[in-house]
Coordinates of C-alpha atoms in Angstrom, one line a residue:
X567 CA 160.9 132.8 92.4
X568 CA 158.8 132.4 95.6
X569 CA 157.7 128.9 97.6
X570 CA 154.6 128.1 97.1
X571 CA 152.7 128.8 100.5
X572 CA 151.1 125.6 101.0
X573 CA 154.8 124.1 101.4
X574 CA 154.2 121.2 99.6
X575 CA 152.6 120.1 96.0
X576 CA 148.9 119.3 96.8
X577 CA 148.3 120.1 100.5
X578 CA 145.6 122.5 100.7
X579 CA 147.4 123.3 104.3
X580 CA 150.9 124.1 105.5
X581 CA 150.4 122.8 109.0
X582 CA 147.8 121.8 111.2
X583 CA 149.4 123.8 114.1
X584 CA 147.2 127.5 114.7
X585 CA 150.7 128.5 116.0
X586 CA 152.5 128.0 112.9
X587 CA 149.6 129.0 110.8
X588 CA 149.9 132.7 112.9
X589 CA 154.1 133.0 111.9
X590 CA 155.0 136.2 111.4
X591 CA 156.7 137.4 107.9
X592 CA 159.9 136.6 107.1
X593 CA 162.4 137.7 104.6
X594 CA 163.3 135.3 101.4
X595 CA 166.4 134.1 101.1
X596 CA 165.7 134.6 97.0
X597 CA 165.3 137.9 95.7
X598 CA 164.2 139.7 99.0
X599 CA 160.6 138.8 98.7
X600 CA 158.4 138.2 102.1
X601 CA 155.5 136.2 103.1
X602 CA 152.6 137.0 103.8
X603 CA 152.0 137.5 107.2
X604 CA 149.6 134.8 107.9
X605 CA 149.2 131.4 106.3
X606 CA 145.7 131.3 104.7
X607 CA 143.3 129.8 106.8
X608 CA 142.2 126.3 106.3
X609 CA 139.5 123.9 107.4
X610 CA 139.9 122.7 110.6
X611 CA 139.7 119.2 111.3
X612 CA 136.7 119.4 113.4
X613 CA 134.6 121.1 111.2
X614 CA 131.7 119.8 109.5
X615 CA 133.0 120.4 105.9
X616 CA 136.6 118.7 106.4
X617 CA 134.5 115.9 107.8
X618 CA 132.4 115.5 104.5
X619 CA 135.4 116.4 102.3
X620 CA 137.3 113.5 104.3
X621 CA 134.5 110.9 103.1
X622 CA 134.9 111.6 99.4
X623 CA 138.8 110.5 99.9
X624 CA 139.0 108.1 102.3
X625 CA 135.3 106.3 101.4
X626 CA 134.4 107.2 97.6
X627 CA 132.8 104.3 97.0
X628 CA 129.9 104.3 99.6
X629 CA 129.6 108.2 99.4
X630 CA 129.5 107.1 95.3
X631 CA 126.5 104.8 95.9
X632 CA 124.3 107.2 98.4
X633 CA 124.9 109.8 95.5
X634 CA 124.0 107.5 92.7
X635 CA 120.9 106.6 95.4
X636 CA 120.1 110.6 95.3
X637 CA 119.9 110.5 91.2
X638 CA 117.4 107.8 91.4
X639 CA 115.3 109.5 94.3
X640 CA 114.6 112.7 92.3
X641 CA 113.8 110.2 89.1
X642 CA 111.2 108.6 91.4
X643 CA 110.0 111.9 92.6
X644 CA 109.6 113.6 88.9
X645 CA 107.7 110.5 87.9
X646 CA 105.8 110.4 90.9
X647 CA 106.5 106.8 91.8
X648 CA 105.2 106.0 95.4
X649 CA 106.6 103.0 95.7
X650 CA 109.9 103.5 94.4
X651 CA 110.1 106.4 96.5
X652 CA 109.1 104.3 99.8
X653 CA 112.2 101.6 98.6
X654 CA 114.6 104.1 98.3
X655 CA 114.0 106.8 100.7
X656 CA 114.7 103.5 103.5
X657 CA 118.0 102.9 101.4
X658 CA 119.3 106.4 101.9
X659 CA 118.3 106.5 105.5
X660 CA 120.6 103.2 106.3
X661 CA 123.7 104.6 103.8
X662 CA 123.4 108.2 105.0
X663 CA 123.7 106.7 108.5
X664 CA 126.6 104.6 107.6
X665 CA 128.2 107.4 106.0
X666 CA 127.9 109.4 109.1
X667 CA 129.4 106.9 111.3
X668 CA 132.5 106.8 108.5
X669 CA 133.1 110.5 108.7
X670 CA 136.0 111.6 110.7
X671 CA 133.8 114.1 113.0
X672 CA 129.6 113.4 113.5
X673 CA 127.2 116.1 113.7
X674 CA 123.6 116.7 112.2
X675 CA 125.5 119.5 109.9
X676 CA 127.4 116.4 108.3
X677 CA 123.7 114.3 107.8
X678 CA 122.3 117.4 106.7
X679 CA 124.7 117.9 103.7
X680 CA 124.6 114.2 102.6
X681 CA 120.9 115.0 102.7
X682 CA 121.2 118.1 100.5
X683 CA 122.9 116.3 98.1
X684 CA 120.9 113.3 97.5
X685 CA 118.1 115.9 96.7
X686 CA 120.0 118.5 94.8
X687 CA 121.9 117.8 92.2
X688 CA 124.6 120.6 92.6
X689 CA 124.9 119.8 96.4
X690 CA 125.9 116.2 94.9
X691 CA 128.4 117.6 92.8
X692 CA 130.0 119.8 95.3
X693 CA 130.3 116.9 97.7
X694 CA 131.6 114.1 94.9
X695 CA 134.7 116.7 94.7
X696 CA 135.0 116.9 98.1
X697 CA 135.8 120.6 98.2
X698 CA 133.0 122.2 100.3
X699 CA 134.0 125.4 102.3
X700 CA 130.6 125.5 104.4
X701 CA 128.0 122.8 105.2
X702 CA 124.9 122.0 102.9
X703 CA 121.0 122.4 103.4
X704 CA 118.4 121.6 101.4
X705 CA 115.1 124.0 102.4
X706 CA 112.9 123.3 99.9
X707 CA 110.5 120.2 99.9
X708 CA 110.0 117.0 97.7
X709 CA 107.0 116.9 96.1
X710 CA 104.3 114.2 97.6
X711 CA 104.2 111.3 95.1
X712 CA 100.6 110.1 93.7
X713 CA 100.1 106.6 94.2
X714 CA 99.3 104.9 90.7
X715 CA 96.4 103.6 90.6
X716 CA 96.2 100.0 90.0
X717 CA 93.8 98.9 87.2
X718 CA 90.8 96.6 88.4
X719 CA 91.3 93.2 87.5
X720 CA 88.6 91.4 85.9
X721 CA 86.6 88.4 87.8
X722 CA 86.8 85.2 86.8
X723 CA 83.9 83.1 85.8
X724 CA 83.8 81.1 88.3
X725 CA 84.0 84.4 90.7
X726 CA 81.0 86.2 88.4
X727 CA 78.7 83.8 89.2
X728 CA 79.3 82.9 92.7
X729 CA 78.9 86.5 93.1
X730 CA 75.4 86.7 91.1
X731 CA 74.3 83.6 93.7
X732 CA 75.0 85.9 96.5
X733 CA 73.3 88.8 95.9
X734 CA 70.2 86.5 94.2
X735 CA 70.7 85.0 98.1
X736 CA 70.7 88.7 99.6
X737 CA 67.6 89.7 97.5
X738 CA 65.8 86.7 98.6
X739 CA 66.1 87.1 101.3
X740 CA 65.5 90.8 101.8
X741 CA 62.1 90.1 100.1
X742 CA 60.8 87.7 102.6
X743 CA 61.7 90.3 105.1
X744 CA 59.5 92.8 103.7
X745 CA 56.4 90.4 103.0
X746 CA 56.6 89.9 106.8
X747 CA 56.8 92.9 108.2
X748 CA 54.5 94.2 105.5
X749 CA 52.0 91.5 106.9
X750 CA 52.4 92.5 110.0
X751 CA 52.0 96.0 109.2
X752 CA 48.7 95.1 107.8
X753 CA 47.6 93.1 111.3
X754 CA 48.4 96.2 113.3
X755 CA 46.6 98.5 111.9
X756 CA 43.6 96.3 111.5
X757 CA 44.2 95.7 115.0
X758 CA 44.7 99.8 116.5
X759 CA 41.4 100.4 114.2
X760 CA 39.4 97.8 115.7
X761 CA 40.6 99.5 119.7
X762 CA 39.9 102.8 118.0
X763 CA 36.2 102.0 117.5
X764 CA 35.2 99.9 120.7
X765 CA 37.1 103.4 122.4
X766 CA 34.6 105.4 120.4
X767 CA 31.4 103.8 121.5
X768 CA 32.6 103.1 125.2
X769 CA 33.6 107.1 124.8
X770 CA 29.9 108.0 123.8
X771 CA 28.3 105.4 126.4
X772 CA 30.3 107.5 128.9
X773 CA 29.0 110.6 127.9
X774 CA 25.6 109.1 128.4
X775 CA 26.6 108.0 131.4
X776 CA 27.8 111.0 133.1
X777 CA 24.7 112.7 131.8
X778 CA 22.2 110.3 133.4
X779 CA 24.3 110.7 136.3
X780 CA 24.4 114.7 136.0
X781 CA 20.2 114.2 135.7
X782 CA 20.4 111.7 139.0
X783 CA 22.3 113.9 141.3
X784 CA 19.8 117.3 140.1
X785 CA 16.6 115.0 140.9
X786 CA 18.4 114.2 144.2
X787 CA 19.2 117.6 145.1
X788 CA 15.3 118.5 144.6
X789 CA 14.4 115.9 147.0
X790 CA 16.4 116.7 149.4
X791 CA 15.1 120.3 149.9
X792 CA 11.5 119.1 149.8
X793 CA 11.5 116.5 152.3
X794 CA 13.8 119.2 154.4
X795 CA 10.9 121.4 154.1
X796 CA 8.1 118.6 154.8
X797 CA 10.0 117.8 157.9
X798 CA 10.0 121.3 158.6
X799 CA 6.1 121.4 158.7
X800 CA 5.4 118.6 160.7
X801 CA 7.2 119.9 163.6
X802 CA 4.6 122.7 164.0

């Protein structure tokens, strides 16, 4: 019969020394059988993993209630409940941080893998045992909840006809307005019209006018030449 290499009923490491860990083989004292030559490598207490595995022992009920959280979260996400998703997404933020301050050994490895498992269920299982050889990840994405949409609520009576006296009000008014400015529509147009016409005749009295004066200045011209010639004569 051999010892059990762990050295001890439940350890799940002989020694926390690397030296002792390294000991070379050495003969039984029963039956001539050896050891192996190396212990079998354990987590180290710095790493991620021992850190989470620590919380399941040493805090089980508040890494309990951020995994009870998780179940809920992926209930509100398969029924696509914004606001339950909005309440709890802010609890898990404040017990994954308190969780993280807890932990033996902090790191965004040890948030990620609290995260993994509120999302996944078999990342929640694997932490709840507290036996994880490797950090956790969740890569994939939640899906975006749809907001429900309220139904409309029905106005009171009271609200119904206040609301029929403002837009009667509204309409009213929005009447007048376009009596007036069809009125005054109206007045312009008379108005251009009437310029229109008076620009008309004064146009065509100018025509007349330049063409009594085009007659003038010819009648001139003729006069001019003949009394240059009479002049002309009278000199001889």
């Amino acid at each position: 019969m051999t010892r059990s290499p762990t050295g001890s009923t439940g350890s799940t490491c002989p020694t926390s020394s690397p030296r002792a860990r390294r000991r070379p083989a050495r003969p039984s004292r029963r039956g001539g059988a050896t050891w192996p030559g190396r212990w079998p490598r354990c987590a180290s207490p710095r790493s991620r993993p021992w850190a989470v595995n620590q919380l399941s022992r040493r805090h089980p009920d508040e890494l309990a209630e951020l995994l009870d959280l998780g179940e809920e979260l992926r209930a509100a996400w398969a029924a696509q409940d914004a606001d339950a998703l909005g309440e709890l997404t802010a609890r898990r933020a404040r017990l994954s941080q308190r969780l993280v301050r807890l932990a033996p050994s902090s790191g965004a490895e040890v948030e990620q893998t609290l995260d993994a498992a509120t999302v996944d269920a078999d990342a929640a299982d694997q932490v709840r045992q507290g036996r994880l050889a490797r950090p956790l990840s969740y890569s994939g994405f939640a899906p975006a909840p749809v907001p429900r949409s309220r139904p409309a609520r029905k106005p009171s009576e009271e609200e119904a006809r206040a609301r029929a006296d403002r837009e009667a009000k509204e309409q009213a008014e929005a009447t007048a307005a376009y009596e007036e400015w069809r009125e005054a529509l109206a007045e312009a147009v008379q108005e251009r019209d009437e310029r229109a016409v008076k620009v008309a005749t004064l146009e065509k009295k100018l025509a007349k006018a330049r063409k009594k004066l085009a007659e003038a200045d010819q009648r001139a011209e003729v006069a001019r030449r003949e009394e240059a010639h009479a002049r002309a004569r009278l000199k001889r």
